[in-house]
Short mmCIF file of C-alpha atoms in Angstrom, two decimals:
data_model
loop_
_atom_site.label_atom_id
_atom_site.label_comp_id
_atom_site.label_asym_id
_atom_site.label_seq_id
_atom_site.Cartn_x
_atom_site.Cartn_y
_atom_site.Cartn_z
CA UNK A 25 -35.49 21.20 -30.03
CA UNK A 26 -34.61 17.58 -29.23
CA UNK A 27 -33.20 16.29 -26.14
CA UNK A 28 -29.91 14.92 -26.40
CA UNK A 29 -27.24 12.94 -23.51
CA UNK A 30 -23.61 13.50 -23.41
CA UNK A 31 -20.89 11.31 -21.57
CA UNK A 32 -17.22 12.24 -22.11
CA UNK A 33 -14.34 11.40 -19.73
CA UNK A 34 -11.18 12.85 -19.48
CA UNK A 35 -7.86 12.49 -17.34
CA UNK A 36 -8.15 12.21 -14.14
CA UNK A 37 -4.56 13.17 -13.18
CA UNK A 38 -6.12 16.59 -14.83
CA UNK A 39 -6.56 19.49 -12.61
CA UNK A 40 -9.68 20.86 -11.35
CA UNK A 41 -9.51 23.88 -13.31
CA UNK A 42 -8.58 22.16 -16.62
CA UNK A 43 -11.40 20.04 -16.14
CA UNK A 44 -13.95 22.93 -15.69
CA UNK A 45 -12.53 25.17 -18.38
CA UNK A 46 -13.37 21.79 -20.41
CA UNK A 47 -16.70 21.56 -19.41
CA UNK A 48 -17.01 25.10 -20.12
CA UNK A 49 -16.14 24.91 -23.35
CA UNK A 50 -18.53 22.39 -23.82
CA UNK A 51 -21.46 24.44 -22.18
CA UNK A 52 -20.59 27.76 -24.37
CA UNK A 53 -20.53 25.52 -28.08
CA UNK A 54 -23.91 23.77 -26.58
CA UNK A 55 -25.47 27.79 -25.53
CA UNK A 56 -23.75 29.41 -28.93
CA UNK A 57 -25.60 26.79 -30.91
CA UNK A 58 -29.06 28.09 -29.67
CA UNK A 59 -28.95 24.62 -26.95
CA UNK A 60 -29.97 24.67 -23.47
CA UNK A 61 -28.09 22.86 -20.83
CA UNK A 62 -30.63 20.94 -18.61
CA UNK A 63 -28.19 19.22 -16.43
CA UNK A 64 -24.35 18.97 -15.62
CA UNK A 65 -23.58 15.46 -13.48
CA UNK A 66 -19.95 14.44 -12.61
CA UNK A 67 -19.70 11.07 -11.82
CA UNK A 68 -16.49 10.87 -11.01
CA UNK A 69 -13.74 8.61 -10.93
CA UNK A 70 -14.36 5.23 -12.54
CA UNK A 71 -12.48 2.39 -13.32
CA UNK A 72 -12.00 1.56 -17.17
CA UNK A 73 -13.05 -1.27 -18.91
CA UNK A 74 -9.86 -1.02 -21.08
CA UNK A 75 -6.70 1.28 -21.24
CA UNK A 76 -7.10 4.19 -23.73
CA UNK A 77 -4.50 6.00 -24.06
CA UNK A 78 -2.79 3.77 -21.16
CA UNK A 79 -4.78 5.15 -18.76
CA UNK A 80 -6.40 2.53 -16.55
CA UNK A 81 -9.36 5.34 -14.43
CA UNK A 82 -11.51 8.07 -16.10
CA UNK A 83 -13.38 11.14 -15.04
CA UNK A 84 -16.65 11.00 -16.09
CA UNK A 85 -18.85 13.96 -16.74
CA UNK A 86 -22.67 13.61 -18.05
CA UNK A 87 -24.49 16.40 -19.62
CA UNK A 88 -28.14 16.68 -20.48
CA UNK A 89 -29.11 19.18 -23.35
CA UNK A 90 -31.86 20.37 -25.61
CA UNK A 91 -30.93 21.36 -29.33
CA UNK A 92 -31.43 21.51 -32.70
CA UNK A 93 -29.91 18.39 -34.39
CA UNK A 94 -27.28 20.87 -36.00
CA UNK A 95 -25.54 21.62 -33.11
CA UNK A 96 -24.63 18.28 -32.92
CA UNK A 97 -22.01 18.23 -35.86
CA UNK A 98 -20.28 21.20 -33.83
CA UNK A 99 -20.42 20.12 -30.37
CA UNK A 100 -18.58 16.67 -31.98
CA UNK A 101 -15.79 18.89 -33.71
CA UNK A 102 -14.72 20.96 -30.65
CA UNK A 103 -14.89 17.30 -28.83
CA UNK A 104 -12.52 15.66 -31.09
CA UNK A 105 -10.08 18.64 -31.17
CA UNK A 106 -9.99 19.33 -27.19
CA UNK A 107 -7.32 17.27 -25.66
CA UNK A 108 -8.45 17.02 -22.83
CA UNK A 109 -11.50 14.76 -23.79
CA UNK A 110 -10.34 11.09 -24.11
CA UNK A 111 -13.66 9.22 -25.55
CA UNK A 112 -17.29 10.93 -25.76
CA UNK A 113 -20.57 9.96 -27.21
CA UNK A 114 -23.87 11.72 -28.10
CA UNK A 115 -27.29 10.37 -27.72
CA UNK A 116 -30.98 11.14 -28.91
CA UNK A 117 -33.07 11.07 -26.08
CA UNK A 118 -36.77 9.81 -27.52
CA UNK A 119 -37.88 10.09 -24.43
CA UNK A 120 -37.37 13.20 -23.23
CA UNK A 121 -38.60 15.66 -26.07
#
């Protein structure tokens, strides 16, 4: 399995549960996918760069994971269909396989 980063922010005006029933989501497509979650950290508020979706903050959220490159396809569909999620991306981590 290769190791693999993910940082996606959502709404911060979102509630606490919406925001974990997110990242739960997340976690069960990355554990149905035969992926291991190696760490979950939640950075917080941050200021944007640039208004998407006229929102001027974001809630971060980072995830580090181990899968086969597969999973990846999936764990980008249920991204771009939740909502909640405002902008994500996935990286190859080289250097921690």
């Amino acid at each position: 399995m290769k190791a693999y980063e993910l940082l996606f922010l959502v709404d911060p005006a979102l509630e606490e549960d919406e925001r974990e029933a997110t990242l739960a989501k997340i976690d069960s497509t990355i554990s149905s996918q035969s992926g291991t979650v190696d760490n979950v950290d939640n950075w917080g508020r941050r200021k944007l760069a640039y208004q998407i979706d006229h929102l001027v903050d974001g809630d971060y959220t980072l995830i580090d994971f181990h899968a086969i490159p597969s999973t990846i396809a999936e764990i980008d569909r249920v991204l771009r269909i939740t909502d909640a999620v405002k902008r994500f991306i996935i990286v190859a981590r080289t250097d921690r396989d």
